[in-house]
Amino acid sequence: MSTGQHHTGSGSDIRRAVRHGIITVVFALACFAVAALSQNPLHEAMIAAAPAVMFIGAFSALWVTFRTWRAGGRWQVWQGASWFLLAASVMMLMATAPVLLD
């Protein structure tokens, strides 16, 4: 199974995983920024989109973890990114739930 650019033993896996995490968090925060600048119903949609973006980022990191594991690469780096994004998405969901349930 081809996995693209997975280099075992190099720092590129770490850089890619960190970059994935940062980009995911930036997109989620951008959802909050758009929500702060908008009115209903876009306001509520963007607040709901922020945790969804984080969950998508977490599951895509899990997919890369699986693919890297199958290729014999450094899958642990991607698993760490997955856990970080999953924990952040749950925290973000708990923070936005009161706003969405009003």
mmCIF file of C-alpha atoms in Angstrom, residues 24-97:
data_model
loop_
_atom_site.group_PDB
_atom_site.id
_atom_site.type_symbol
_atom_site.label_atom_id
_atom_site.label_comp_id
_atom_site.label_asym_id
_atom_site.label_seq_id
_atom_site.Cartn_x
_atom_site.Cartn_y
_atom_site.Cartn_z
ATOM 1 C CA THR A 24 -6.344 22.181 12.122
ATOM 2 C CA VAL A 25 -6.313 24.447 15.194
ATOM 3 C CA VAL A 26 -5.971 27.564 13.018
ATOM 4 C CA PHE A 27 -8.993 26.544 10.925
ATOM 5 C CA ALA A 28 -11.043 25.909 14.084
ATOM 6 C CA LEU A 29 -10.045 29.294 15.504
ATOM 7 C CA ALA A 30 -10.919 30.893 12.160
ATOM 8 C CA CYS A 31 -14.419 29.451 12.570
ATOM 9 C CA PHE A 32 -14.650 31.236 15.922
ATOM 10 C CA ALA A 33 -13.385 34.477 14.368
ATOM 11 C CA VAL A 34 -16.032 34.325 11.632
ATOM 12 C CA ALA A 35 -18.658 33.512 14.266
ATOM 13 C CA ALA A 36 -17.635 36.561 16.303
ATOM 14 C CA LEU A 37 -18.034 38.787 13.250
ATOM 15 C CA SER A 38 -21.357 37.389 12.063
ATOM 16 C CA GLN A 39 -25.007 37.279 13.067
ATOM 17 C CA ASN A 40 -27.442 34.369 13.403
ATOM 18 C CA PRO A 41 -27.720 31.808 11.754
ATOM 19 C CA LEU A 42 -24.129 31.980 10.453
ATOM 20 C CA HIS A 43 -22.944 32.710 13.995
ATOM 21 C CA GLU A 44 -24.300 29.432 15.341
ATOM 22 C CA ALA A 45 -23.198 27.460 12.277
ATOM 23 C CA MET A 46 -19.607 28.630 12.624
ATOM 24 C CA ILE A 47 -19.572 27.893 16.351
ATOM 25 C CA ALA A 48 -20.792 24.376 15.581
ATOM 26 C CA ALA A 49 -18.236 24.046 12.769
ATOM 27 C CA ALA A 50 -15.225 24.666 15.027
ATOM 28 C CA PRO A 51 -15.413 21.357 16.968
ATOM 29 C CA ALA A 52 -16.338 19.568 13.735
ATOM 30 C CA VAL A 53 -13.156 20.877 12.111
ATOM 31 C CA MET A 54 -11.152 19.592 15.073
ATOM 32 C CA PHE A 55 -12.806 16.160 14.884
ATOM 33 C CA ILE A 56 -12.104 15.964 11.147
ATOM 34 C CA GLY A 57 -8.479 16.889 11.800
ATOM 35 C CA ALA A 58 -8.224 14.231 14.521
ATOM 36 C CA PHE A 59 -9.706 11.495 12.349
ATOM 37 C CA SER A 60 -7.562 12.433 9.375
ATOM 38 C CA ALA A 61 -4.492 12.189 11.631
ATOM 39 C CA LEU A 62 -5.725 8.750 12.727
ATOM 40 C CA TRP A 63 -5.997 7.747 9.078
ATOM 41 C CA VAL A 64 -2.400 8.863 8.465
ATOM 42 C CA THR A 65 -1.410 6.933 11.611
ATOM 43 C CA PHE A 66 -2.906 3.781 10.152
ATOM 44 C CA ARG A 67 -1.317 4.301 6.738
ATOM 45 C CA THR A 68 2.076 5.056 8.275
ATOM 46 C CA TRP A 69 1.840 1.987 10.508
ATOM 47 C CA ARG A 70 1.038 -0.197 7.483
ATOM 48 C CA ALA A 71 4.070 1.230 5.663
ATOM 49 C CA GLY A 72 6.370 0.601 8.635
ATOM 50 C CA GLY A 73 6.904 4.300 9.354
ATOM 51 C CA ARG A 74 6.916 6.380 12.526
ATOM 52 C CA TRP A 75 3.212 6.041 13.266
ATOM 53 C CA GLN A 76 3.596 7.039 16.935
ATOM 54 C CA VAL A 77 4.105 10.672 15.955
ATOM 55 C CA TRP A 78 0.781 10.718 14.122
ATOM 56 C CA GLN A 79 -0.949 8.911 16.969
ATOM 57 C CA GLY A 80 0.225 11.672 19.308
ATOM 58 C CA ALA A 81 -1.161 14.309 16.955
ATOM 59 C CA SER A 82 -4.434 12.369 16.799
ATOM 60 C CA TRP A 83 -4.794 12.240 20.577
ATOM 61 C CA PHE A 84 -3.981 15.935 20.917
ATOM 62 C CA LEU A 85 -6.551 16.927 18.305
ATOM 63 C CA LEU A 86 -9.171 14.563 19.718
ATOM 64 C CA ALA A 87 -8.735 15.958 23.238
ATOM 65 C CA ALA A 88 -8.830 19.531 21.913
ATOM 66 C CA SER A 89 -11.982 18.798 19.925
ATOM 67 C CA VAL A 90 -13.767 17.376 22.973
ATOM 68 C CA MET A 91 -12.767 20.425 25.034
ATOM 69 C CA MET A 92 -13.929 22.714 22.237
ATOM 70 C CA LEU A 93 -17.221 20.828 21.980
ATOM 71 C CA MET A 94 -17.815 21.204 25.722
ATOM 72 C CA ALA A 95 -17.019 24.917 25.503
ATOM 73 C CA THR A 96 -19.422 25.516 22.613
ATOM 74 C CA ALA A 97 -22.276 23.302 23.809
#
